[in-house]
XYZ file of C-alpha atoms in Angstrom:
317
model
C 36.901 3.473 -33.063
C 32.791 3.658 -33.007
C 30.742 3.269 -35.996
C 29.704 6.126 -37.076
C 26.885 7.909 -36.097
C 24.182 7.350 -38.966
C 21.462 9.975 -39.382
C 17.895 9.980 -41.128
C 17.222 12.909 -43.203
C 13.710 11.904 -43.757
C 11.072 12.412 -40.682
C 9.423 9.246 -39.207
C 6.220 8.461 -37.102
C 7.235 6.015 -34.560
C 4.824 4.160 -31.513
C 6.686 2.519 -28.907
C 5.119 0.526 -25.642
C 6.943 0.453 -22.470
C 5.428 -0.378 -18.767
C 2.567 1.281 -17.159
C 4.514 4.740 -17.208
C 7.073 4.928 -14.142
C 9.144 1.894 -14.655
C 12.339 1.012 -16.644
C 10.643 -0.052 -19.807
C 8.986 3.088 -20.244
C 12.424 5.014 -19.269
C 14.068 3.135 -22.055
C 11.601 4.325 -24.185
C 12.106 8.083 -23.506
C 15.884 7.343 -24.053
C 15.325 5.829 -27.489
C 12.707 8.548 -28.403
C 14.966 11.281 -27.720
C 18.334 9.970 -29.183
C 15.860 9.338 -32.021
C 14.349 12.520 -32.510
C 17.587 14.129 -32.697
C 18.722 12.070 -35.460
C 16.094 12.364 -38.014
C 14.024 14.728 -40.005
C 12.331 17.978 -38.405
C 8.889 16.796 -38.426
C 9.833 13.364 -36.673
C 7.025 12.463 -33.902
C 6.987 9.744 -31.270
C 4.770 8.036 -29.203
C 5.054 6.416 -26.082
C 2.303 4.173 -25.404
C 1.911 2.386 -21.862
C 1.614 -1.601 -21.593
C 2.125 -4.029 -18.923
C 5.745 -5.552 -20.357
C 4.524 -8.853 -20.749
C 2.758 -10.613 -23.284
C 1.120 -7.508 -24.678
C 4.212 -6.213 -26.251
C 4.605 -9.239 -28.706
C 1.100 -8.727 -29.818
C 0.905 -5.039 -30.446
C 4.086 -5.041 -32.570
C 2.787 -8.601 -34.216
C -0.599 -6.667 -34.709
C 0.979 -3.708 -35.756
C -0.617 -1.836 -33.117
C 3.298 -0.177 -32.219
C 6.110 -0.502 -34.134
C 8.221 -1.227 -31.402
C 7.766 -1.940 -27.750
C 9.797 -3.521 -24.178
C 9.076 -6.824 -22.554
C 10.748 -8.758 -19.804
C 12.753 -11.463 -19.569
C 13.917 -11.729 -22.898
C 14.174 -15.410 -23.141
C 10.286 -15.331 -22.754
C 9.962 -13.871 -26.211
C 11.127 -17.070 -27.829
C 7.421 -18.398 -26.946
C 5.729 -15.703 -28.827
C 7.817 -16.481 -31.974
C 7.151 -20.078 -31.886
C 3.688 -20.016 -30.725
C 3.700 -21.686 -27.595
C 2.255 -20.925 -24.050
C -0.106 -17.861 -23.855
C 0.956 -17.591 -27.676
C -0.213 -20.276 -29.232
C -3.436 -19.462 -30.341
C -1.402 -16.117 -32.111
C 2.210 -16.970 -32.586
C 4.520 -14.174 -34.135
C 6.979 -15.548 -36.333
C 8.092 -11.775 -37.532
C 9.091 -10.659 -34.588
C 12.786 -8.958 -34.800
C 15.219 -7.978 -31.908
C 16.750 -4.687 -32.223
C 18.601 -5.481 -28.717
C 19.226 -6.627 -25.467
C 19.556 -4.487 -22.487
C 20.621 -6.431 -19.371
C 18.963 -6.585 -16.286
C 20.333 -9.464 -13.778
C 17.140 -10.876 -12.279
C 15.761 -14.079 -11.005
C 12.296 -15.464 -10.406
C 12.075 -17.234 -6.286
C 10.115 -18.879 -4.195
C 9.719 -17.729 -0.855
C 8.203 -19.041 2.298
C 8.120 -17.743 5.777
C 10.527 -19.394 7.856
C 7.758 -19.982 10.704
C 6.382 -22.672 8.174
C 9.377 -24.574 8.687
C 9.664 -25.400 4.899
C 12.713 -25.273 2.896
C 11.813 -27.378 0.073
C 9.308 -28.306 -2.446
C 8.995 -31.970 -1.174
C 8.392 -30.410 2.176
C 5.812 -28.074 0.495
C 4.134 -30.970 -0.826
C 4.075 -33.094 2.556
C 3.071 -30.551 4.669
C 0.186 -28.707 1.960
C -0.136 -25.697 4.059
C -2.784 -23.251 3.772
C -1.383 -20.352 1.980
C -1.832 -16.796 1.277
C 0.596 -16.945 -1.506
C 1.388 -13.686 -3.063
C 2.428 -13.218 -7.126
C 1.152 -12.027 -10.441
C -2.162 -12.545 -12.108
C -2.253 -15.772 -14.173
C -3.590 -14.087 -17.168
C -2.249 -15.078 -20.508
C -0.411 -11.318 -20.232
C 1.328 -11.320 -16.938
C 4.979 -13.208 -17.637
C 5.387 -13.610 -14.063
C 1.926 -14.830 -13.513
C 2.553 -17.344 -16.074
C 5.921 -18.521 -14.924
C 4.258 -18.908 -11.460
C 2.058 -21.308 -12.878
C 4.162 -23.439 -14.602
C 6.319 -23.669 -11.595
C 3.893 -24.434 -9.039
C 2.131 -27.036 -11.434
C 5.169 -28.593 -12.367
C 6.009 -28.982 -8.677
C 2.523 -30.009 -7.716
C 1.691 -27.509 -5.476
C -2.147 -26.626 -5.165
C -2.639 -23.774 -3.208
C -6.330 -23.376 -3.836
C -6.719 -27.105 -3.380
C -4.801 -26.923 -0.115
C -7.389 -24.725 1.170
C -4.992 -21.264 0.151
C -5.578 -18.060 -1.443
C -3.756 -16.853 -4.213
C -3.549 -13.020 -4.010
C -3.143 -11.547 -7.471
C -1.431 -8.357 -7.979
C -0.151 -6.693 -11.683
C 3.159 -4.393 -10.013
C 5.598 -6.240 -8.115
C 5.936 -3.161 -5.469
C 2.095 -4.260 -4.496
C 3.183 -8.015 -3.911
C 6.181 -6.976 -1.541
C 3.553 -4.794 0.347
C 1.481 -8.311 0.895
C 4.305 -9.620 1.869
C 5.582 -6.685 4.746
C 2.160 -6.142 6.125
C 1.643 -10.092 6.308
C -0.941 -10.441 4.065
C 1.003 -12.865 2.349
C 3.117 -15.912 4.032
C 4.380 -17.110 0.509
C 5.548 -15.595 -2.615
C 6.376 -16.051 -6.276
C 7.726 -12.907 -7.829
C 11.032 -11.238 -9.876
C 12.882 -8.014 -9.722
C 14.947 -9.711 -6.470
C 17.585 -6.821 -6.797
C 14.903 -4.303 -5.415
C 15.925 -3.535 -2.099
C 12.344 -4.636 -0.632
C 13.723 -7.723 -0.854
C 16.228 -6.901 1.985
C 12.963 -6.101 4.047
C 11.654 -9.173 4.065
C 14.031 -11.547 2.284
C 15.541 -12.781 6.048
C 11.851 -13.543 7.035
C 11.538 -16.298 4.167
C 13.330 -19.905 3.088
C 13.812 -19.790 -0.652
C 12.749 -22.890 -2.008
C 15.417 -24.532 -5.004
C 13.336 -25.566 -7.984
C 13.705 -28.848 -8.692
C 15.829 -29.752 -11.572
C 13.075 -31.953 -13.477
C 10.962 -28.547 -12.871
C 13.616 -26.859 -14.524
C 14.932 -29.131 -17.006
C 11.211 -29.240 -18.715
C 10.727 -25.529 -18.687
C 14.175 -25.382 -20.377
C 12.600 -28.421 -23.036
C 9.183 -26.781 -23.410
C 9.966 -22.798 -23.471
C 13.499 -22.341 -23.602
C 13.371 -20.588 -20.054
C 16.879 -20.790 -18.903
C 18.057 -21.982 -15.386
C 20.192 -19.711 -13.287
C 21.597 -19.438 -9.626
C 20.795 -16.690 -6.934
C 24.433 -16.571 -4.648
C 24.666 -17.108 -0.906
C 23.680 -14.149 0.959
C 21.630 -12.458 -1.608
C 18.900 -12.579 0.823
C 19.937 -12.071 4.428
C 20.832 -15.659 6.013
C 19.972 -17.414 2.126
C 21.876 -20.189 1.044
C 23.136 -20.517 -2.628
C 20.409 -22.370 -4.461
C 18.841 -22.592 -8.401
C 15.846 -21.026 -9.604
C 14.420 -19.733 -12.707
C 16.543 -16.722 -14.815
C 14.178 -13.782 -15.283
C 16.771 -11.536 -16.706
C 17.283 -8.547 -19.557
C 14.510 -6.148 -21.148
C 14.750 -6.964 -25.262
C 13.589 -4.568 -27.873
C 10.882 -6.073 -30.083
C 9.990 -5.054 -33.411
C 8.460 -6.380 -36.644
C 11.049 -7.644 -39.806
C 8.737 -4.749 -41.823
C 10.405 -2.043 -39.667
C 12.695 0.517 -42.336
C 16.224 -1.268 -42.247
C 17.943 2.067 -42.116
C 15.273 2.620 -38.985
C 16.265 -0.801 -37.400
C 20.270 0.683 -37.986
C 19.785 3.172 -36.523
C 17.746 2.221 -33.427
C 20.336 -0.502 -32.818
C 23.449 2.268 -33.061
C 21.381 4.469 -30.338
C 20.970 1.550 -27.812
C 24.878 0.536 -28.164
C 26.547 4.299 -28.514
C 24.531 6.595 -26.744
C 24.432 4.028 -23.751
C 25.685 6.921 -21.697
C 22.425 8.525 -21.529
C 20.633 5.614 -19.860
C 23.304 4.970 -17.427
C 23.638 7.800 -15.683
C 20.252 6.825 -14.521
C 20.873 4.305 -13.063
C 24.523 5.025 -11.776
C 23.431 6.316 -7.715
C 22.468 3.004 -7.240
C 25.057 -0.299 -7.201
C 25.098 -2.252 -10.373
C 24.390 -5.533 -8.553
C 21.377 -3.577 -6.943
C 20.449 -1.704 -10.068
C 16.941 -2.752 -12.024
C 19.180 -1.871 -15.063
C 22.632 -3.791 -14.171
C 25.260 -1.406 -15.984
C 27.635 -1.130 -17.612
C 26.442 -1.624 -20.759
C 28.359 -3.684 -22.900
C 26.953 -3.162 -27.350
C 28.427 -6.537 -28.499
C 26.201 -8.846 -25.324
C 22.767 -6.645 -26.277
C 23.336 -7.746 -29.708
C 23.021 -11.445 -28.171
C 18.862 -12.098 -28.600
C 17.138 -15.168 -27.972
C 14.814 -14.514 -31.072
C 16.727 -13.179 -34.256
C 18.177 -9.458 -35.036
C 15.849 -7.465 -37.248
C 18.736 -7.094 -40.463
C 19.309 -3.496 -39.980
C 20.327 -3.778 -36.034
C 22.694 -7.169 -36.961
C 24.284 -4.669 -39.634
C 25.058 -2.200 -36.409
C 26.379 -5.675 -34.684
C 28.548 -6.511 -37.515
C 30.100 -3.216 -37.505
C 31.786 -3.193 -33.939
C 33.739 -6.470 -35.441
C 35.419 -3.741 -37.677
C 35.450 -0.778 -35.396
């Protein structure tokens, strides 16, 4: 049995914040503002405002800029709610979950097998001159910052080594640095993408070492995770950084009865946003279906009270 369906007689003003307008974020926002609309008052209005995903959707629901908005990985947000990294000069401590929608994903390091590198203590010895390809390192980017961390952690200094680090916000513009040859290195997420099967057989993926990991684990809560033999063509199994699941980020001021129902639309209505997604395999897909309601209630910063009530309620149904 489902909960039941709740409904808003009252109409509501709602901003959301997704991606920069073609991407999943912002596709998850057109689901929830239509399931939405169709649930409240007459008059309800929303707005879909673009972002970048990162960093800037903590801040403009913290600022109150949006009342709720899409980042990616989840575990990231964490930071933002404890003030530390890019957030610690602005920490959030309201910030509220309304769910978790899962996207399988990983974080790599890649570097063209010509280099004859397949580790970061080779990396080190050897200092090549790179044109390493991966996000801007701009207190926004989440990739650009996890890049960072990973390649100071490891002592790699691709600027010192004499390299270029070639900056670039979309991930679809790194993998063209990479398949034109721009680029003989990269740092980057969304490995499901088939662009990876372009190129992936041209690069060894290096394992991040487990002090690397272990202290990024200690100092942001950024889980570890595994990519599987023969994800990339001719890859061995090795560990890496988790960059999974898109989480739904609001303030603790946001209507309970709003939260509810929010929370009720991502786990019941699941159907909508699936068939999306469904022409492409769900081990290939940027939105890894099916959706399962009790995991998105599962949030690595706490439920805003009105989606937990939602959460609570599959226990019964």
């Amino acid at each position: 049995m489902r909960p039941p369906a709740p409904v808003l007689n009252r109409s509501v003003r709602l901003n959301l914040q997704g991606d920069w307008g073609t991407a999943n974020l912002h596709r998850i926002c057109g689901w929830i503002a239509q399931e939405l609309t169709d649930r409240c008052g007459p008059h309800t209005r929303v707005g879909i405002w673009t972002g970048r995903g990162g960093a800037d959707a903590a801040r403009a629901v913290d600022r109150g800029q949006v009342h709720i908005a899409l980042t990616t990985p989840a575990a990231f947000a964490a930071a933002a709610v404890n003030g530390r990294g890019p957030f610690a000069a602005e920490p959030a401590p309201g910030l509220r979950a309304l769910g978790t929608l899962p996207q399988r994903d990983r974080l790599v390091v890649g570097i063209r097998r010509s280099l004859g590198i397949t580790s970061f203590a080779e990396l080190r010895a050897a200092r090549p001159r790179l044109r390493l390809a991966t996000a801007p390192h701009d207190g926004t980017n989440l990739i650009g910052w996890a890049a960072h961390e990973i390649l100071v952690r490891s002592d790699v200094d691709v600027t010192g080594w004499g390299g270029r680090i070639l900056a670039d916000e979309r991930p679809r513009q790194t993998f063209d640095r990479i398949i034109s040859g721009q680029a003989d290195a990269i740092v980057h997420e969304a490995y499901m993408l088939p662009h990876w099967q372009k190129f992936g057989g041209d690069l060894a993926f290096l394992p991040i070492e487990r002090p690397v990991l272990d202290g990024l684990a200690a100092d942001y809560s950024w889980p570890a995770a595994t990519v599987q033999e023969g994800h990339f063509p001719g890859c061995p199994r090795f560990e890496t950084l988790d960059f999974s699941d898109f989480l739904v980020l609001t303030r603790s001021d946001l209507p309970d009865d709003l939260a509810h129902l929010i929370a009720w639309i991502l786990g019941e209505t699941r159907e909508t946003i699936e068939r999306q997604y469904r022409h492409i395999p769900a081990h290939q897909s940027p939105l890894t279906y099916p959706l399962d309601p009790a995991a998105m209630g599962r949030t690595p910063i706490p439920l805003h009270p009105g989606a937990a009530r939602y959460h609570r309620s599959l226990g019964a149904a």
